[in-house]
Coordinates of C-alpha atoms and ligand atoms in Angstrom, one line a residue:
X65 CA 12.4 16.8 43.9
X66 CA 9.0 15.0 44.1
X67 CA 7.6 17.6 41.7
X68 CA 10.4 17.3 39.2
X69 CA 10.0 13.6 38.7
X70 CA 7.0 13.7 36.3
X71 CA 8.9 16.3 34.2
X72 CA 12.0 14.1 34.1
X73 CA 10.0 11.1 33.0
X74 CA 8.4 13.1 30.2
X75 CA 11.8 14.2 29.1
X76 CA 13.1 10.7 29.1
X77 CA 10.1 9.1 27.4
X78 CA 11.0 9.9 23.7
X79 CA 14.5 8.5 24.1
X80 CA 13.2 5.4 25.8
X81 CA 10.7 4.9 23.0
X82 CA 13.2 5.1 20.2
X83 CA 15.5 2.7 22.1
X84 CA 13.0 -0.1 22.0
X85 CA 13.5 -2.8 19.4
X86 CA 9.9 -2.8 18.3
X87 CA 6.9 -0.5 18.3
X88 CA 4.6 -3.5 18.9
X89 CA 5.6 -7.0 20.0
X90 CA 3.0 -9.8 19.9
X91 CA 4.4 -12.6 22.1
X92 CA 3.7 -16.3 22.0
X93 CA 1.1 -16.3 19.2
X94 CA -0.2 -19.2 17.2
X95 CA 1.0 -17.9 13.9
X96 CA -1.1 -18.8 10.9
X97 CA 1.2 -17.2 8.4
X98 CA -1.0 -17.0 5.3
X99 CA 0.7 -19.8 3.3
X100 CA -1.7 -22.5 4.3
X101 CA 1.0 -24.2 6.4
X102 CA 0.1 -25.4 9.9
X103 CA 0.3 -22.8 12.6
X104 CA 3.5 -22.4 14.6
X105 CA 4.2 -20.6 17.9
X106 CA 6.3 -17.4 17.6
X107 CA 6.7 -13.8 18.6
X108 CA 6.2 -11.2 16.0
X109 CA 7.9 -7.8 16.2
X110 CA 6.6 -4.8 14.3
X111 CA 8.7 -1.7 13.6
X112 CA 8.0 1.3 11.4
X113 CA 4.8 -0.2 9.9
X114 CA 6.5 -3.5 8.9
X115 CA 7.0 -6.9 10.3
X116 CA 10.6 -6.7 11.6
X117 CA 11.1 -10.1 13.1
X118 CA 9.3 -13.5 13.5
X119 CA 10.6 -16.1 15.9
X120 CA 11.8 -16.3 19.5
X121 CA 12.3 -12.7 20.5
X122 CA 13.0 -13.2 24.2
X123 CA 15.5 -10.5 24.9
X124 CA 13.9 -7.7 23.0
X125 CA 12.0 -4.6 24.1
X126 CA 9.0 -3.0 22.6
X127 CA 6.9 0.1 23.2
X128 CA 3.9 -2.2 23.5
X129 CA 3.9 -5.9 24.3
X130 CA 0.8 -8.0 23.8
X131 CA 0.7 -11.6 25.2
X132 CA -1.3 -13.6 22.6
X133 CA -1.9 -16.6 24.9
X134 CA -4.1 -19.0 22.8
X135 CA -5.0 -16.5 20.2
X136 CA -4.2 -16.9 16.5
X137 CA -2.1 -14.2 14.7
X138 CA -2.9 -14.0 10.9
X139 CA -2.0 -11.6 8.2
X140 CA -4.7 -8.9 7.8
X141 CA -7.4 -10.0 5.4
X142 CA -7.4 -8.7 1.8
X143 CA -10.9 -8.3 0.3
X144 CA -10.4 -8.1 -3.4
X145 CA -14.1 -7.6 -4.3
X146 CA -15.7 -4.5 -2.9
X147 CA -17.8 -1.5 -4.1
X148 CA -16.8 1.3 -1.8
X149 CA -16.3 4.3 -4.1
X150 CA -19.7 5.9 -3.5
X151 CA -19.4 5.9 0.3
X152 CA -15.8 5.8 1.4
X153 CA -15.2 9.5 1.3
X154 CA -18.0 10.0 3.8
X155 CA -17.1 6.9 5.8
X156 CA -13.3 6.7 5.5
X157 CA -12.8 4.4 8.6
X158 CA -14.7 1.6 6.8
X159 CA -15.7 0.3 10.2
X160 CA -17.6 -2.8 8.9
X161 CA -14.4 -3.9 7.1
X162 CA -11.9 -3.3 9.9
X163 CA -14.1 -5.1 12.4
X164 CA -14.2 -8.1 10.1
X165 CA -10.4 -8.3 10.1
X166 CA -10.1 -6.7 6.6
X167 CA -7.0 -4.5 6.3
X168 CA -7.0 -4.1 2.5
X169 CA -9.9 -3.5 0.1
X170 CA -10.0 -3.6 -3.6
X171 CA -12.8 -1.5 -5.1
X172 CA -13.8 -0.7 -8.7
X173 CA -15.3 -4.1 -9.3
X174 CA -18.1 -5.3 -11.7
X175 CA -17.2 -2.6 -14.2
X176 CA -18.0 0.3 -11.8
X177 CA -15.0 2.4 -10.8
X178 CA -14.3 6.1 -10.4
X179 CA -13.5 7.3 -13.8
X180 CA -10.7 9.6 -12.5
X181 CA -8.6 7.3 -10.2
X182 CA -5.8 9.8 -9.7
X183 CA -8.2 12.4 -8.2
X184 CA -10.0 9.8 -6.1
X185 CA -6.7 8.4 -4.7
X186 CA -5.3 11.8 -3.8
X187 CA -8.6 12.8 -2.0
X188 CA -8.5 9.6 0.0
X189 CA -4.9 10.1 0.9
X190 CA -5.7 13.6 2.3
X191 CA -8.6 12.1 4.2
X192 CA -6.8 9.0 5.6
X193 CA -8.4 5.6 5.5
X194 CA -9.0 2.8 8.0
X195 CA -7.9 0.0 5.7
X196 CA -5.5 0.1 2.7
X197 CA -7.3 0.6 -0.7
X198 CA -6.6 -0.3 -4.3
X199 CA -8.9 0.0 -7.3
X200 CA -9.6 -1.6 -10.6
X201 CA -10.6 0.5 -13.6
X202 CA -14.1 -0.3 -14.5
X203 CA -15.2 -1.1 -18.1
X204 CA -18.6 0.4 -17.5
X205 CA -17.1 3.7 -16.2
X206 CA -14.8 3.9 -19.3
X207 CA -17.5 3.0 -21.8
X208 CA -20.0 5.4 -20.3
X209 CA -17.5 8.2 -20.6
X210 CA -16.9 7.5 -24.2
X211 CA -20.3 6.2 -25.5
X212 CA -22.9 7.0 -22.8
X213 CA -25.2 4.2 -22.2
X214 CA -25.9 3.4 -25.9
X215 CA -26.9 -0.1 -26.8
X216 CA -24.4 -0.7 -29.7
X217 CA -20.9 -1.8 -30.6
X218 CA -18.0 0.7 -30.3
X219 CA -16.5 2.3 -33.4
X220 CA -12.7 2.0 -33.9
X221 CA -12.2 5.5 -32.6
X222 CA -14.4 4.9 -29.6
X223 CA -12.4 1.7 -28.9
X224 CA -9.1 3.6 -29.1
X225 CA -10.5 6.3 -26.7
X226 CA -11.6 3.6 -24.2
X227 CA -8.1 1.9 -24.5
X228 CA -6.5 5.2 -23.7
X229 CA -8.6 5.6 -20.6
X230 CA -7.7 2.2 -19.4
X231 CA -4.1 2.9 -20.1
X232 CA -4.2 6.2 -18.2
X233 CA -5.9 4.5 -15.2
X234 CA -3.3 1.8 -15.1
X235 CA -0.6 4.5 -15.1
X236 CA -2.5 6.1 -12.1
X237 CA -2.1 2.8 -10.2
X238 CA -5.1 0.7 -11.0
X239 CA -4.5 -3.0 -10.3
X240 CA -6.4 -4.1 -13.4
X241 CA -9.6 -4.0 -15.5
X242 CA -13.0 -5.0 -14.2
X243 CA -16.1 -5.8 -16.2
X244 CA -19.8 -6.1 -15.2
X245 CA -21.2 -7.7 -18.3
X246 CA -24.8 -7.9 -17.0
X247 CA -24.8 -4.1 -16.3
X248 CA -25.5 -1.1 -18.5
X249 CA -23.5 -0.2 -20.5
X250 CA -20.9 -3.0 -20.4
X251 CA -23.6 -5.5 -21.3
X252 CA -23.7 -4.0 -24.8
X253 CA -20.0 -4.8 -25.5
X254 CA -18.9 -7.9 -27.4
X255 CA -16.0 -10.1 -26.3
X256 CA -13.7 -8.3 -28.8
X257 CA -14.1 -5.0 -27.0
X258 CA -13.3 -6.6 -23.6
X259 CA -10.2 -8.3 -25.1
X260 CA -9.0 -5.0 -26.5
X261 CA -9.3 -3.2 -23.1
X262 CA -7.9 -6.2 -21.2
X263 CA -4.8 -5.9 -23.5
X264 CA -4.3 -2.3 -22.4
X265 CA -4.4 -3.5 -18.7
X266 CA -2.1 -6.4 -19.5
X267 CA 0.6 -4.1 -20.9
X268 CA 0.9 -2.7 -17.3
X269 CA 0.9 -6.1 -15.6
X270 CA -2.7 -5.7 -14.4
X271 CA -5.4 -8.4 -14.0
X272 CA -8.8 -8.9 -15.5
X273 CA -11.6 -9.2 -12.8
X274 CA -15.0 -10.1 -14.3
X275 CA -18.6 -10.1 -13.2
X276 CA -19.5 -12.4 -16.0
X277 CA -22.3 -12.1 -18.6
X278 CA -24.3 -14.8 -16.8
X279 CA -24.3 -16.5 -13.5
X280 CA -27.4 -18.6 -14.0
X281 CA -28.5 -20.1 -17.3
X282 CA -25.6 -19.3 -19.6
X283 CA -22.9 -19.5 -16.9
X284 CA -20.8 -22.1 -18.8
X285 CA -20.7 -19.9 -21.9
X286 CA -19.9 -16.9 -19.7
X287 CA -16.9 -18.8 -18.0
X288 CA -15.7 -19.7 -21.5
X289 CA -15.8 -16.0 -22.4
X290 CA -13.8 -15.0 -19.3
X291 CA -11.2 -17.7 -20.2
X292 CA -11.1 -16.5 -23.8
X293 CA -10.3 -12.9 -22.6
X294 CA -7.5 -14.3 -20.5
X295 CA -6.1 -16.3 -23.3
X296 CA -6.3 -13.6 -26.0
X297 CA -5.2 -10.7 -23.9
X298 CA -2.6 -12.7 -22.0
X299 CA -3.9 -11.5 -18.7
X300 CA -4.6 -13.3 -15.4
X301 CA -8.3 -13.7 -14.8
X302 CA -10.3 -13.4 -11.5
X303 CA -13.9 -14.5 -11.8
X304 CA -15.8 -12.4 -9.3
X305 CA -18.4 -13.8 -6.8
X306 CA -18.3 -17.3 -8.3
X307 CA -21.7 -18.9 -7.9
X308 CA -24.6 -20.7 -9.5
X309 CA -27.5 -18.3 -9.5
X310 CA -30.3 -20.3 -10.9
X311 CA -32.3 -23.2 -9.3
X312 CA -32.3 -24.9 -12.7
X313 CA -28.5 -25.4 -12.4
X314 CA -28.1 -26.0 -8.6
X315 CA -25.9 -28.9 -7.8
X316 CA -23.6 -28.5 -10.8
X317 CA -20.7 -26.6 -9.1
X318 CA -18.3 -29.4 -10.0
X319 CA -18.8 -28.6 -13.7
X320 CA -18.0 -24.9 -13.5
X321 CA -15.0 -25.7 -11.3
X322 CA -13.8 -28.2 -13.9
X323 CA -14.0 -25.5 -16.5
X324 CA -11.7 -23.3 -14.5
X325 CA -9.3 -26.2 -13.8
X326 CA -9.2 -27.1 -17.5
X327 CA -8.1 -23.5 -18.4
X328 CA -5.4 -23.6 -15.7
X329 CA -4.1 -26.9 -17.1
X330 CA -3.8 -25.1 -20.5
X331 CA -1.7 -22.3 -18.8
X332 CA -4.3 -19.6 -18.4
X333 CA -4.2 -18.1 -14.9
X334 CA -7.8 -18.2 -13.8
X335 CA -8.9 -18.0 -10.1
X336 CA -12.2 -17.1 -8.5
X337 CA -13.6 -15.3 -5.4
X338 CA -16.7 -16.0 -3.4
X339 CA -18.8 -14.6 -0.5
X340 CA -20.1 -17.3 1.9
X341 CA -23.8 -16.7 1.6
X342 CA -26.8 -18.1 -0.4
X343 CA -28.0 -14.6 -1.2
X344 CA -26.6 -12.3 -3.8
X345 CA -27.2 -8.5 -3.9
X346 CA -27.4 -6.0 -6.8
X347 CA -29.7 -3.6 -8.4
X348 CA -33.3 -4.3 -9.3
X349 CA -32.6 -3.3 -12.9
X350 CA -30.9 -6.7 -13.4
X351 CA -34.3 -8.3 -13.5
X352 CA -35.2 -6.3 -16.7
X353 CA -34.0 -7.1 -20.2
X354 CA -30.9 -5.0 -20.9
X355 CA -32.4 -3.3 -24.0
X356 CA -35.0 -1.7 -21.7
X357 CA -32.3 0.1 -19.8
X358 CA -30.4 1.6 -22.7
X359 CA -29.9 5.4 -22.6
X360 CA -30.4 5.8 -18.9
X361 CA -33.3 6.4 -16.5
X362 CA -35.2 8.9 -18.6
X363 CA -35.3 6.6 -21.5
X364 CA -36.4 3.7 -19.3
X365 CA -39.3 5.9 -17.9
X366 CA -40.3 6.8 -21.5
X367 CA -40.5 3.1 -22.4
X368 CA -42.4 2.2 -19.3
X369 CA -45.0 4.9 -20.0
X370 CA -45.7 3.4 -23.5
X371 CA -48.1 0.5 -22.8
X372 CA -46.9 -1.7 -25.6
X373 CA -43.3 -1.4 -24.7
X374 CA -44.0 -1.8 -21.0
X375 CA -45.9 -5.0 -21.9
X376 CA -43.0 -6.3 -23.9
X377 CA -40.6 -5.7 -21.0
X378 CA -42.9 -7.4 -18.5
X379 CA -43.3 -10.4 -20.8
X380 CA -39.6 -10.9 -21.2
X381 CA -39.1 -10.6 -17.4
X382 CA -41.8 -13.3 -16.8
X383 CA -40.2 -15.5 -19.4
X384 CA -36.7 -15.1 -18.0
X385 CA -37.6 -15.6 -14.3
X386 CA -39.5 -18.8 -15.1
X387 CA -36.6 -20.0 -17.3
X388 CA -34.2 -19.6 -14.3
X389 CA -36.5 -21.8 -12.2
X390 CA -38.4 -19.4 -10.0
X391 CA -42.1 -19.6 -9.6
X392 CA -42.4 -16.0 -8.4
X393 CA -40.3 -13.0 -7.1
X394 CA -40.4 -14.0 -3.5
X395 CA -36.6 -14.6 -3.8
X396 CA -36.1 -10.9 -4.4
X397 CA -35.9 -8.6 -1.3
X398 CA -35.5 -4.8 -1.2
X399 CA -32.3 -3.7 0.6
X400 CA -32.4 0.0 -0.1
X401 CA -35.2 2.1 -1.6
X402 CA -34.8 5.7 -0.8
X403 CA -38.3 6.9 -2.1
X404 CA -39.9 4.6 0.5
X405 CA -37.7 3.0 3.1
X406 CA -40.7 1.1 4.6
X407 CA -40.3 -1.3 1.7
X408 CA -36.8 -2.3 2.8
X409 CA -36.6 -5.8 4.0
X410 CA -39.7 -6.8 2.1
X411 CA -39.8 -9.2 -0.9
X412 CA -41.3 -8.2 -4.2
X413 CA -44.1 -10.7 -3.6
X414 CA -44.9 -9.0 -0.3
X415 CA -44.8 -5.5 -1.8
X416 CA -47.0 -6.7 -4.6
X417 CA -49.6 -7.8 -2.1
X418 CA -49.3 -4.6 -0.2
X419 CA -50.1 -2.7 -3.4
X420 CA -53.3 -4.8 -3.6
X421 CA -52.3 -6.6 -6.7
X422 CA -53.1 -10.3 -7.4
X423 CA -50.4 -12.9 -6.7
X424 CA -48.3 -14.3 -9.4
X425 CA -45.2 -13.4 -11.4
X426 CA -47.0 -11.4 -14.0
X427 CA -48.4 -8.9 -11.4
X428 CA -45.1 -8.9 -9.5
X429 CA -43.3 -7.8 -12.7
X430 CA -45.6 -4.8 -12.8
X431 CA -44.6 -4.0 -9.2
X432 CA -40.9 -4.2 -10.1
X433 CA -41.5 -1.8 -13.0
X434 CA -43.3 0.7 -10.6
X435 CA -40.1 0.7 -8.4
X436 CA -37.9 1.1 -11.5
X437 CA -39.9 4.1 -12.6
X438 CA -39.0 5.7 -9.2
X439 CA -35.3 5.1 -9.8
X440 CA -34.9 1.4 -8.9
X441 CA -33.8 -0.3 -5.7
X442 CA -30.8 -2.1 -4.3
X443 CA -31.8 -5.8 -3.7
X444 CA -30.9 -9.0 -2.0
X445 CA -31.7 -12.1 -4.0
X446 CA -32.0 -15.7 -2.7
X447 CA -30.3 -17.3 -5.7
X448 CA -27.8 -19.9 -4.5
X449 CA -27.9 -23.4 -2.9
X450 CA -26.0 -24.1 0.2
X451 CA -24.4 -27.2 -1.3
X452 CA -22.9 -25.2 -4.2
X453 CA -21.7 -22.5 -1.9
X454 CA -19.8 -25.1 0.1
X455 CA -18.5 -26.9 -3.0
X456 CA -17.0 -23.6 -4.4
X457 CA -15.6 -22.8 -1.0
X458 CA -13.7 -26.1 -1.0
X459 CA -12.0 -25.3 -4.3
X460 CA -8.4 -24.3 -3.5
X461 CA -8.3 -21.4 -5.9
X462 CA -11.4 -19.6 -4.3
X463 CA -10.4 -16.4 -2.5
X464 CA -12.8 -15.0 0.1
X465 CA -14.2 -11.6 -0.8
X466 CA -17.3 -9.7 0.4
X467 CA -18.7 -8.0 -2.7
X468 CA -19.8 -5.5 -0.1
X469 CA -19.8 -1.8 0.5
X470 CA -18.9 0.6 3.2
X471 CA -22.0 0.7 5.3
X472 CA -23.4 3.6 7.3
X473 CA -24.4 1.7 10.5
X474 CA -28.1 1.3 10.8
X475 CA -29.1 2.6 7.4
X476 CA -31.1 0.3 5.1
X477 CA -31.3 -3.5 5.1
X478 CA -28.1 -4.3 3.3
X479 CA -26.7 -7.7 2.5
X480 CA -24.9 -9.0 5.7
X481 CA -21.8 -9.8 3.7
X482 CA -20.5 -6.2 4.1
X483 CA -20.2 -6.9 7.8
X484 CA -19.5 -10.6 8.3
X485 CA -17.9 -12.3 5.3
X486 CA -14.5 -13.3 6.9
X487 CA -15.8 -14.0 10.4
X488 CA -18.6 -16.1 8.8
X489 CA -16.0 -18.3 7.0
X490 CA -13.8 -18.6 10.2
X491 CA -16.8 -19.3 12.5
X492 CA -19.4 -21.1 10.4
X493 CA -17.3 -22.9 7.7
X494 CA -14.1 -23.6 9.7
X495 CA -15.2 -24.1 13.3
X496 CA -18.8 -25.3 13.0
X497 CA -19.0 -27.2 9.7
X498 CA -15.2 -28.0 9.3
X499 CA -15.4 -27.3 5.5
X500 CA -11.9 -25.8 5.6
X501 CA -9.0 -25.8 8.1
X502 CA -8.2 -22.5 9.8
X503 CA -4.9 -22.3 7.9
X504 CA -6.6 -22.9 4.5
X505 CA -9.3 -20.3 5.2
X506 CA -6.7 -17.7 6.2
X507 CA -4.7 -18.5 3.0
X508 CA -7.8 -17.7 0.9
X509 CA -8.2 -14.3 2.7
X510 CA -4.5 -13.4 2.5
X511 CA -1.7 -14.8 0.3
X512 CA -4.1 -16.0 -2.5
X513 CA -5.7 -12.6 -3.1
X514 CA -2.3 -10.9 -2.6
X515 CA -0.7 -13.1 -5.3
X516 CA -3.5 -12.4 -7.8
X517 CA -3.7 -8.6 -7.3
X518 CA 0.1 -8.0 -7.1
X519 CA 0.4 -7.0 -3.4
X520 CA 3.9 -8.4 -3.1
X521 CA 4.6 -7.4 0.5
X522 CA 1.2 -8.2 2.0
X523 CA -0.8 -11.4 2.8
X524 CA 2.0 -13.2 4.7
X525 CA 3.5 -13.0 8.2
X526 CA 7.1 -12.7 7.2
X527 CA 9.9 -10.3 8.1
X528 CA 9.8 -7.4 5.6
X529 CA 6.1 -7.5 4.9
X530 CA 3.7 -4.7 5.8
X531 CA 2.4 -5.1 9.4
X532 CA -1.2 -5.8 8.5
X533 CA -2.2 -8.2 11.2
X534 CA -5.2 -9.9 12.8
X535 CA -5.2 -11.4 16.3
X536 CA -8.3 -13.5 16.7
X537 CA -9.8 -16.0 19.0
X538 CA -10.5 -19.1 16.9
X539 CA -13.0 -20.5 19.5
X540 CA -15.1 -17.4 19.4
X541 CA -14.7 -15.6 16.0
X542 CA -18.2 -15.2 14.5
X543 CA -20.3 -13.0 12.2
X544 CA -23.4 -11.5 13.8
X545 CA -24.9 -9.8 10.7
X546 CA -28.0 -11.6 9.4
X547 CA -30.3 -11.0 6.5
X548 CA -33.1 -9.7 8.9
X549 CA -30.7 -7.7 11.1
X550 CA -27.6 -7.0 9.0
X551 CA -26.1 -4.2 11.1
X552 CA -24.0 -6.4 13.3
X553 CA -20.3 -6.3 13.6
X554 CA -18.2 -9.5 13.7
X555 CA -16.7 -10.6 17.0
X556 CA -13.6 -12.4 18.2
X557 CA -11.0 -9.9 17.1
X558 CA -8.5 -9.0 19.8
X559 CA -6.4 -6.8 17.5
X560 CA -6.5 -5.6 13.9
X561 CA -3.4 -3.8 12.8
X562 CA -2.9 -1.8 9.6
X563 CA 0.6 -0.8 8.6
X564 CA 1.7 -1.3 12.2
X565 CA -1.1 0.8 13.8
X566 CA -3.8 -0.8 15.9
X567 CA -7.3 0.0 14.4
X568 CA -9.4 -2.5 16.3
X569 CA -8.8 -3.6 19.9
X570 CA -11.1 -6.1 21.7
X571 CA -13.8 -5.7 19.0
X572 CA -13.8 -1.9 19.2
X573 CA -12.4 0.7 16.8
X574 CA -9.5 2.8 18.0
X575 CA -10.4 5.5 15.5
X576 CA -7.0 5.3 13.8
X577 CA -6.9 5.6 10.0
X578 CA -3.4 4.4 8.9
X579 CA -4.5 2.9 5.6
X580 CA -2.7 3.8 2.4
X581 CA -3.5 3.7 -1.3
X582 CA -1.9 0.7 -2.9
X583 CA -1.0 1.8 -6.4
X584 CA -0.1 -1.0 -8.8
X585 CA 3.5 -1.2 -9.8
X586 CA 4.6 -3.4 -12.6
Ligands
ZN248 ZN1 -20.6 -8.1 -9.4

């Protein structure tokens, strides 16, 4: 009889499981529901990947019960600005995102998406993902497919071909169109081209997310262009990584927020997103005049080997960097440079000295051109002021988004935002500086981005919504990734749940990959 008992228990177990009211029951949590309303105490029951009940659930049973005690239960964070397409197939768990409380990522930003979203989505579905994923269709990807990296306007036929590609991507489930108007080849397009492509996205109920033509000098005109696209194409606009990236304009965040508010008063739906750091990150090529990059790397190398052309490029760089208010390139730090990883973490000014060149912006421009000849580098730039970052964070229509990537732990010296964006807002800006309430910060990470990107059953703790949840300790949640040591995971997360499955427990991955592709539906 003794020997039979374990067998009996095994036989009974499946019946007992299915008889429970919930798969997961989180009892007695301080629920921050994503709306921005004050927290309330409740039990939250999860069944079949969805939130099944919220309230007092005393006489219910569950396969797993978690006592939340003083922890906060929030909807999983939705990060609408990422660039994961290059790495996610190798790193499908997306550990740096899950461990920062992110349960949904939107990729394809700044004009750079996979050109074939249907294929990309189906490969990811076979692989299984940590977080849920959606994608924009990128203007640069579409333009490159039709026109290469030519520095010219599109012909009517080319425009029609690009519109057809946007249309096809929207049918495949893209959430909207993205632009990266400082990057090749999108930078060669006029506003009319962007409007025409945004119209194709608007027909499917998509949004327009833009890395604007300028974020330093010229930012006001760039915001006006984003608003013009929204008005003409009748499409909601998300201005990506909203910031003032020029010392010459530091302290003027009120003015750019006023521009957005003016458009909203006129009935144009414009919102913004932001990462909570004073450093930006992008390619080194953005320090060169855009004409120098036309036609791709081979053409660039050709130009750099012609002394007269190289001189012209360097002169324009020196003029531009001075105009933005920098005295040299010490604000620019190498994040990833595959030909020589020893340069990672060093500024252009330091590398210039290492190369034995004289100090000064003129010589540093030459050092940049040397790196560009070897294929360029991913960079971190100290371009923002802390006061502007805080002012933009206070603006109620600012969503929190990392602008990050899926990171292979320990590789390179990437921007810390990929690891710590949400925990940094909750720790530094909510708990330490009290810039936002916890409820307001959570709203910016959940229901605000869900509203903008059309995730109708996510971003709230409400019966019927997908069970994307974060259980965190508000007294402890913090980012650990710094500029010097970026490979640090966030802490303070007791549970992260994606579609009802626990993916993080006590700041450790479970290894589960329950994320799904979120295809846009009209
Ligand atoms: Zn961008």
